Short mmCIF file of C-alpha atoms and ligand atoms in Angstrom, two decimals:
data_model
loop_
_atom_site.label_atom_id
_atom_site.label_comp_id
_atom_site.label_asym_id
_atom_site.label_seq_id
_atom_site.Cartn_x
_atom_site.Cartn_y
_atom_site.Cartn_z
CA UNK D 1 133.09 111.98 237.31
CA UNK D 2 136.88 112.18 237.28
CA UNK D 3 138.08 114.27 240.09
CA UNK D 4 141.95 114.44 241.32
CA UNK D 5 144.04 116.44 243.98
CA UNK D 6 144.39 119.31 241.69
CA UNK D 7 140.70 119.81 241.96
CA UNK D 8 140.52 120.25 245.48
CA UNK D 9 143.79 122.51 245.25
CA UNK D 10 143.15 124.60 242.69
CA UNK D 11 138.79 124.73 243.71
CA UNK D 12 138.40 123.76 239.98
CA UNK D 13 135.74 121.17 238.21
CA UNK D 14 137.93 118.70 235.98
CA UNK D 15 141.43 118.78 235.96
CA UNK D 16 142.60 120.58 233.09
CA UNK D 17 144.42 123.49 232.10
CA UNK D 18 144.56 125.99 228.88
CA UNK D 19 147.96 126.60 227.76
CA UNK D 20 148.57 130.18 228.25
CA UNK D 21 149.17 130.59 224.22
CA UNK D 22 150.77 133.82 223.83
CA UNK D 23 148.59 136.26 221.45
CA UNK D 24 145.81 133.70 221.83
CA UNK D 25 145.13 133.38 225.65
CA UNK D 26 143.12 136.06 226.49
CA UNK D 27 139.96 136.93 228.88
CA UNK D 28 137.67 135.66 226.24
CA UNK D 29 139.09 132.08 225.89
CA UNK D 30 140.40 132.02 229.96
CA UNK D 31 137.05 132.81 231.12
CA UNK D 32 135.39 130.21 228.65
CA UNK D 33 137.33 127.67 229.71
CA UNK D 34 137.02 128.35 233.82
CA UNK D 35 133.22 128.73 233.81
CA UNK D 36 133.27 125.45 231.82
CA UNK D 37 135.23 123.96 234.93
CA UNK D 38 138.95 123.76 233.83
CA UNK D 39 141.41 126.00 234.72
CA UNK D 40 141.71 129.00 231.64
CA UNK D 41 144.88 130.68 231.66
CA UNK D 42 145.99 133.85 230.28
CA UNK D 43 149.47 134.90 228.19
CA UNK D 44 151.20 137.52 229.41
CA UNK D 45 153.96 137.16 227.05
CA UNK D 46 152.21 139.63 224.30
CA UNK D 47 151.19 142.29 226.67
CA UNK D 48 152.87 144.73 229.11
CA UNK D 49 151.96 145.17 232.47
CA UNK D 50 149.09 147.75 232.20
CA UNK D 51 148.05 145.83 228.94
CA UNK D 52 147.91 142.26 231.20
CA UNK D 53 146.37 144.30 233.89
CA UNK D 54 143.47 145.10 231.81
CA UNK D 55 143.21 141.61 230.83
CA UNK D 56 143.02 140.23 234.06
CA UNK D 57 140.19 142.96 235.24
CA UNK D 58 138.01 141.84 231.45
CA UNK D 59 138.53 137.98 233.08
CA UNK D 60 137.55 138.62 236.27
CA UNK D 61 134.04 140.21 235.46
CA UNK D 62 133.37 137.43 232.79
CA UNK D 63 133.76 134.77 235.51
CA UNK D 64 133.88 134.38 239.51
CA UNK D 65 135.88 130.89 238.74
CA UNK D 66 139.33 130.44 239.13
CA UNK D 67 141.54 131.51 236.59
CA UNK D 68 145.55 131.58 236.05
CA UNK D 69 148.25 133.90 234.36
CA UNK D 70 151.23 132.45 232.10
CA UNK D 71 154.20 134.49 232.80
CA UNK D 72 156.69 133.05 229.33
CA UNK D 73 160.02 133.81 230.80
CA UNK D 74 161.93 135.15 228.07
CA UNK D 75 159.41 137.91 227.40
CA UNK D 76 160.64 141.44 227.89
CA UNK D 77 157.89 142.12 230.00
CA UNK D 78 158.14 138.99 232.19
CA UNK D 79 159.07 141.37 235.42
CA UNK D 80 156.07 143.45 235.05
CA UNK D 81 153.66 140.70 234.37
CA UNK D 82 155.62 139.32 237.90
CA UNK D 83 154.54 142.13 239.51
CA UNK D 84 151.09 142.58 238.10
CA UNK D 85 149.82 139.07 238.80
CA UNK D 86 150.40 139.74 242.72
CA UNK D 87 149.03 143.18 242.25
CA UNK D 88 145.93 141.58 240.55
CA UNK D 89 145.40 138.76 243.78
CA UNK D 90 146.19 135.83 240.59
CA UNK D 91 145.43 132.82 242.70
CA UNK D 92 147.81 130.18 239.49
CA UNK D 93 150.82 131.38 237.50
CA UNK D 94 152.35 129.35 235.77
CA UNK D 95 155.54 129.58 233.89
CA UNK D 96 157.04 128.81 230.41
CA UNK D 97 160.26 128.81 228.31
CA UNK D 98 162.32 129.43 231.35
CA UNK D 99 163.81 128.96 234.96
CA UNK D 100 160.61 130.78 237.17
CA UNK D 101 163.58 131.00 240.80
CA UNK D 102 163.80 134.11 241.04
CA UNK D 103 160.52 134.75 241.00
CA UNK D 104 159.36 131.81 243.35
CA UNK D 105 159.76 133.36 247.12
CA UNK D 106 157.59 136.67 246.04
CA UNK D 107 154.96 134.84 244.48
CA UNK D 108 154.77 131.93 246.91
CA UNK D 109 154.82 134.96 250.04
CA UNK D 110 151.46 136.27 248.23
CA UNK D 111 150.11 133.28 248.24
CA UNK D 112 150.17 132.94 244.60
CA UNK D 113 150.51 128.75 243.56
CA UNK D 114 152.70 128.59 241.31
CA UNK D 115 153.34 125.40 238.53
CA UNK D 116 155.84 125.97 235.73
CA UNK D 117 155.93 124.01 232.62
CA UNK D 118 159.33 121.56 233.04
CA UNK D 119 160.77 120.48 230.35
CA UNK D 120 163.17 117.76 231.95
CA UNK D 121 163.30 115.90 235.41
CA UNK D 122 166.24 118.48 236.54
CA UNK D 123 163.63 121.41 236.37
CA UNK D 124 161.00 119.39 238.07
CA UNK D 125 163.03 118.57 240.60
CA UNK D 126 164.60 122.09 241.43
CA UNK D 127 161.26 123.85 241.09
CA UNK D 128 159.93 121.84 243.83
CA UNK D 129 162.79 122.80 245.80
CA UNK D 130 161.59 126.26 245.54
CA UNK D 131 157.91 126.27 246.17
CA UNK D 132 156.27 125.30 243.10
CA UNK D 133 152.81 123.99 244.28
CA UNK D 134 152.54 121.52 240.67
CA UNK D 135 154.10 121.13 237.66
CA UNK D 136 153.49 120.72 234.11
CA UNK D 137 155.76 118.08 231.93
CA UNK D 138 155.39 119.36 228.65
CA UNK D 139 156.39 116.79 226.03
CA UNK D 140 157.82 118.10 222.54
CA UNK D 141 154.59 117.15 220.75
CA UNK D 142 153.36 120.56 221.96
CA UNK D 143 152.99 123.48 220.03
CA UNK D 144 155.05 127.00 220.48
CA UNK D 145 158.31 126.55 222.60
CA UNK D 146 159.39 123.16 222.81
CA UNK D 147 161.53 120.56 224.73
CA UNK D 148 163.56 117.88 223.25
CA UNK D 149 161.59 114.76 225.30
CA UNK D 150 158.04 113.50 224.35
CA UNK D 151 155.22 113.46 226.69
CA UNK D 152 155.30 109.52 226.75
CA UNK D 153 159.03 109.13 228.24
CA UNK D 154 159.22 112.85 230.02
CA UNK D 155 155.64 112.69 232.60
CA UNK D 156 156.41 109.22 233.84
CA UNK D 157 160.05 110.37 234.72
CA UNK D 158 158.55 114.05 236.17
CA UNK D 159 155.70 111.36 238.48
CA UNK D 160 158.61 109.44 240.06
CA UNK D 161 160.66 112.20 240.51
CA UNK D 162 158.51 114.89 242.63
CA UNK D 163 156.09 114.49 245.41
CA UNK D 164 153.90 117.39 244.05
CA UNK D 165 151.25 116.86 241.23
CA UNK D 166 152.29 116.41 237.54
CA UNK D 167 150.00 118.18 234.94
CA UNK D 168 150.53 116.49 231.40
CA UNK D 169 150.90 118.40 228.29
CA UNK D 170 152.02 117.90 224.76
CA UNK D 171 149.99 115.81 222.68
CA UNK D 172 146.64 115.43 223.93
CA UNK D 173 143.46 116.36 222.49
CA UNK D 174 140.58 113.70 223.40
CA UNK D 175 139.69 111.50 226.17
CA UNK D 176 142.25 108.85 225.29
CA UNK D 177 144.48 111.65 225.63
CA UNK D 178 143.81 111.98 229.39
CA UNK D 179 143.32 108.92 230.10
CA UNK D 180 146.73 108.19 228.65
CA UNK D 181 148.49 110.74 230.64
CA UNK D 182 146.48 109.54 233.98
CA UNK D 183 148.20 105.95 233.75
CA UNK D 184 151.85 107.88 233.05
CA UNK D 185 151.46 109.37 236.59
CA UNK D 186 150.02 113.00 235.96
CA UNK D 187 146.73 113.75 237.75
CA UNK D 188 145.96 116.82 235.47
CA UNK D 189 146.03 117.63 231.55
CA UNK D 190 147.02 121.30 229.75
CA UNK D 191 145.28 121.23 226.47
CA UNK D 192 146.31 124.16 224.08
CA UNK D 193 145.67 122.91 220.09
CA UNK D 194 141.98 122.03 220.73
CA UNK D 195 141.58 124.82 222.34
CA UNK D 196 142.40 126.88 219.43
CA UNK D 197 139.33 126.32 217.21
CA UNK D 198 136.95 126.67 219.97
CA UNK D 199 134.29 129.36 219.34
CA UNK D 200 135.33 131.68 222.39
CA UNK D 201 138.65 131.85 221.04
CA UNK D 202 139.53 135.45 219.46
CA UNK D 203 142.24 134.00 216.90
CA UNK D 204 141.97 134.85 212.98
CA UNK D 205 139.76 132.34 211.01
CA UNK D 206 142.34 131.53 208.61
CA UNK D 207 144.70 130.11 211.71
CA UNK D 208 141.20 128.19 212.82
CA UNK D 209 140.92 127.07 209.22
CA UNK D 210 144.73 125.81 209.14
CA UNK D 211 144.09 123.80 212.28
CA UNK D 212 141.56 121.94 211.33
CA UNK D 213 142.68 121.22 208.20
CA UNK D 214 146.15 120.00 209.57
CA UNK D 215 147.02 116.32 208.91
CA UNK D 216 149.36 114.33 211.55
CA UNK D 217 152.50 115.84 209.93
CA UNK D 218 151.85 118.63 209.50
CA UNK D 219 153.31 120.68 212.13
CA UNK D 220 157.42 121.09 212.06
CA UNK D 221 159.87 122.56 214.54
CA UNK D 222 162.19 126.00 213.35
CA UNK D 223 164.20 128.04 215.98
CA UNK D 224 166.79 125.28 216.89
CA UNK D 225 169.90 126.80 215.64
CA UNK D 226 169.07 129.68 217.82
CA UNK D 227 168.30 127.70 220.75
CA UNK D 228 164.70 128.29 221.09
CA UNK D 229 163.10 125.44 218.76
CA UNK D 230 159.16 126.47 218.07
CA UNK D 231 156.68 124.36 216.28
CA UNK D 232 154.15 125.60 214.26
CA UNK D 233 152.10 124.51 211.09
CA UNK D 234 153.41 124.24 208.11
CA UNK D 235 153.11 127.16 206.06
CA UNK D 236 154.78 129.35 203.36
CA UNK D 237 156.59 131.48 206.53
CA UNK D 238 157.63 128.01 208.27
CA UNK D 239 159.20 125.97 205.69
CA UNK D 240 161.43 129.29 204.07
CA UNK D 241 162.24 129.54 208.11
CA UNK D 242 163.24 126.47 208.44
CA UNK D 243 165.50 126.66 204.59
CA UNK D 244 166.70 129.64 206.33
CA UNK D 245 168.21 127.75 209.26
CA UNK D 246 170.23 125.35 207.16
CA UNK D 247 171.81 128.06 205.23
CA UNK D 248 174.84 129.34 206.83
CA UNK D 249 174.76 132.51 204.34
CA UNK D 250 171.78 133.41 206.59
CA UNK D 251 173.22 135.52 209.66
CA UNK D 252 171.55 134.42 213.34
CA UNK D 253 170.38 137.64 213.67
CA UNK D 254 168.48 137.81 210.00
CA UNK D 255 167.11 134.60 211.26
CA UNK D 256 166.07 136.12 214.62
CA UNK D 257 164.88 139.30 212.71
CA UNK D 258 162.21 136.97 210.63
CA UNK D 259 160.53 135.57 213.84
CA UNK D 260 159.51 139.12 215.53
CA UNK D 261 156.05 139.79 214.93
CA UNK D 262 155.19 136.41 212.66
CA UNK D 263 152.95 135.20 216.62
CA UNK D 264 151.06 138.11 216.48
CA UNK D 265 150.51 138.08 212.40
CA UNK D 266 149.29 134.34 212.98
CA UNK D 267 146.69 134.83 215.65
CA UNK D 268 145.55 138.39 215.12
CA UNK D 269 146.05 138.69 211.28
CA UNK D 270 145.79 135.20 210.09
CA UNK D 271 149.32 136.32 207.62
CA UNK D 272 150.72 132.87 205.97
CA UNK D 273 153.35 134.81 204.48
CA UNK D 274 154.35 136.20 207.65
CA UNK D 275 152.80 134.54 210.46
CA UNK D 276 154.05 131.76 212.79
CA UNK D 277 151.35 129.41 213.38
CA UNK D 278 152.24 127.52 216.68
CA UNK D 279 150.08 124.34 217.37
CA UNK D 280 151.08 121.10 218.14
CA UNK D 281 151.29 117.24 216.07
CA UNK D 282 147.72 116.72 217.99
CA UNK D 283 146.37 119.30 215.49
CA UNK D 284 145.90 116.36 213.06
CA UNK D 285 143.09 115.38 214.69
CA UNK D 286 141.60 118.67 215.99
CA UNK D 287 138.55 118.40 213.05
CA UNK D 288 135.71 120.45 215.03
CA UNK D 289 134.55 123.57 216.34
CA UNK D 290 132.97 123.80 219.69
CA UNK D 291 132.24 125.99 222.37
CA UNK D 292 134.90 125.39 225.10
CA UNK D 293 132.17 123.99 227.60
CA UNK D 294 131.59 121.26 224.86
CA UNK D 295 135.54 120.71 224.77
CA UNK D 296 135.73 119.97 228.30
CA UNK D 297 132.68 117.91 228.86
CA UNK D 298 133.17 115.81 225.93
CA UNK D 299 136.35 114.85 226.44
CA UNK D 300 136.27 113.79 230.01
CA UNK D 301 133.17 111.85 229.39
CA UNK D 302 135.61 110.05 226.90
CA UNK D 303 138.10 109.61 229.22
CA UNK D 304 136.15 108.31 231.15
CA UNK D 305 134.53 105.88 229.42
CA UNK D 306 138.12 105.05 228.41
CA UNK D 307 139.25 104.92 232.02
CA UNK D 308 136.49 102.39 232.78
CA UNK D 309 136.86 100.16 229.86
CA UNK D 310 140.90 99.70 230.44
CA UNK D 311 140.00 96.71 232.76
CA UNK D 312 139.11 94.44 230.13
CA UNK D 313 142.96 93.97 229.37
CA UNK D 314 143.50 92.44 232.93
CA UNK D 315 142.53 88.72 232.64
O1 LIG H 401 156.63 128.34 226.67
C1 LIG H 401 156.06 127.47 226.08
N1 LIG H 401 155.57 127.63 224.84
C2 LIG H 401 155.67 128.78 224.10
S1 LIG H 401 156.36 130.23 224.59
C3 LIG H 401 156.06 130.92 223.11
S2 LIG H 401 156.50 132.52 222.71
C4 LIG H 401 158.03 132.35 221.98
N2 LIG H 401 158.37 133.27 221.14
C5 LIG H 401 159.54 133.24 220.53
C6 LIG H 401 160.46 132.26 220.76
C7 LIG H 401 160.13 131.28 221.61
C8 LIG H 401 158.89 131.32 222.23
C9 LIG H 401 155.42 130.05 222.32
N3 LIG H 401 155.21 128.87 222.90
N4 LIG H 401 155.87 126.25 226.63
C10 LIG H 401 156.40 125.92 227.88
C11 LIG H 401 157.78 125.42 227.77
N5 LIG H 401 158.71 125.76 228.59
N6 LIG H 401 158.25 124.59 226.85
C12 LIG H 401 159.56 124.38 227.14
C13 LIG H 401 159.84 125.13 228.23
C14 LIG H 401 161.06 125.30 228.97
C15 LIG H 401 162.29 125.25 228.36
C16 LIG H 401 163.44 125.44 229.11
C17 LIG H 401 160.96 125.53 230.33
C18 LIG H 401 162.09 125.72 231.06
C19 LIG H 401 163.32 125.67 230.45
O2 LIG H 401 164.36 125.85 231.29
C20 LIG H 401 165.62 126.06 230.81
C21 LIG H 401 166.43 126.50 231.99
O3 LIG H 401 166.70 127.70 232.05
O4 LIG H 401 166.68 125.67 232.87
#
């Protein structure tokens, strides 16, 4: 059994986290992952704050585990999902693509733990200042919104830097995954890509299909001329995006213009013409569909195995 502090802090099973995958988190997948014993997490970025509040009701009848809410920062409705998640008695939020201090004293006075994704040591550091009960170093191997350090160099730096607990993300998909991020320093894994293909996840088949079918490098990063760099799979829509961002005939704002809507024609309508199709470099190896209970048992009986077998390098 591997348990850590963020067990006992968060009253969850194993220690790992959903990514809150905006148009992809929902009840469905959240729930699936919390009654298996990890912590499933909810986007808020594609809903508004009756739409979220909904959500969040559907959850709480389809489990009586914990669950958590991912407020993405730069969505337009990130104050009303701020307010909603306290409404709602949320016991996690956690935060991405963004600085969460101005909403840290609110949510920490209801009680509400709070662990933002970090994308540097600077972040890690200030959020802890504020009241963030955990983090989560997200390395650039990730898919959707991404930083420029890898999971490799960024946890270890995050572990020596903050007192609080360091969730790993970016990159991992199996027990050798986890047990990976475990000897960096983190004491806690978010998983998103593998959770993609798993059977309680609502997501179009042909975005299932393109996941498992995805090779190691397969996945590329667009959005970094506008300052938001996103990696996705490669399709028809990512590669003219990503011609489109070398092209100086192309205006920011046509560029801009392209992206709205191509997250929700991935997930919902499975549109490779159209769509954006976040997941991360681990995809390569994502080759199964499972129920999410199978997910999490599976891989922390690799881990592990792998945790117990690293010995045999000590002479
Ligand atoms: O947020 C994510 N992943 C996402 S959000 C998303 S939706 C989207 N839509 C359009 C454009 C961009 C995104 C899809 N995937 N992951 C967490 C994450 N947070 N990764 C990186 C960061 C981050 C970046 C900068 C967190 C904080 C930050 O702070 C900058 C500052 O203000 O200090």
């Amino acid at each position: 059994m591997i348990r850590t502090p963020i067990c006992e802090m968060l009253g969850i099973e194993y220690p790992i986290f959903q990514g809150g995958m905006a148009w992809v988190a929902d009840a469905s997948l959240a729930s699936a992952v919390s009654n298996a014993g990890g912590l499933g997490i909810i986007a808020a970025m594609n809903s508004n704050g009756e739409q979220l509040r909904a959500e969040i009701k559907k959850c709480k009848e389809m489990t009586d585990k914990p669950f958590g809410v991912n407020v993405m920062l730069m969505s337009p409705f990130a104050d009303e999902a701020a307010r909603v998640v306290i409404e709602e008695n949320v016991s996690v939020v956690t935060t991405g693509a963004g600085n969460p201090s101005k909403y840290m004293k609110e949510w920490t006075e209801a009680g509400i733990k709070v662990i933002p994704v970090v994308p540097s040591v600077a972040l890690a550091r200030m959020v802890e200042r504020v009241g963030a009960s955990a983090v989560i170093a997200e390395g650039g191997e990730s898919g959707g919104h991404v930083g420029e350090i890898t999971t490799m160099a960024l946890v270890p730096q995050v572990a020596s830097a903050v007192s609080i607990p360091v969730i790993a993300a970016g990159g991992i998909g199996d027990g050798r995954g986890i047990a990976a991020a475990f000897m960096l320093g983190a004491v806690g894994v978010q998983l998103g890509t593998r959770f993609l293909v798993a059977e309680e996840c609502t997501i179009s088949g042909v975005y299932k299909e393109k996941v498992l079918k995805a090779k190691d490098i397969d996945t590329i990063t667009t959005g970094k001329r506008l300052g938001h760099p996103v990696r996705s799979l490669k399709t028809p829509f990512s590669r003219r995006m990503f011609k489109c961002e070398y092209d100086m005939n192309v205006s920011d704002e046509e560029l801009e213009q392209m992206g709205v809507g191509s997250l929700r024609k991935a997930a919902r309508e499975g549109d490779l013409e159209n769509g954006s199709f976040l997941a991360g470099q681990i995809a390569g190896m994502v080759s199964k569909t499972q129920t999410c209970h199978e997910i999490v048992t599976e891989i922390f009986e690799e881990a592990e195995a792998v945790l117990k077998g690293a010995g045999k390098w000590v002479k």
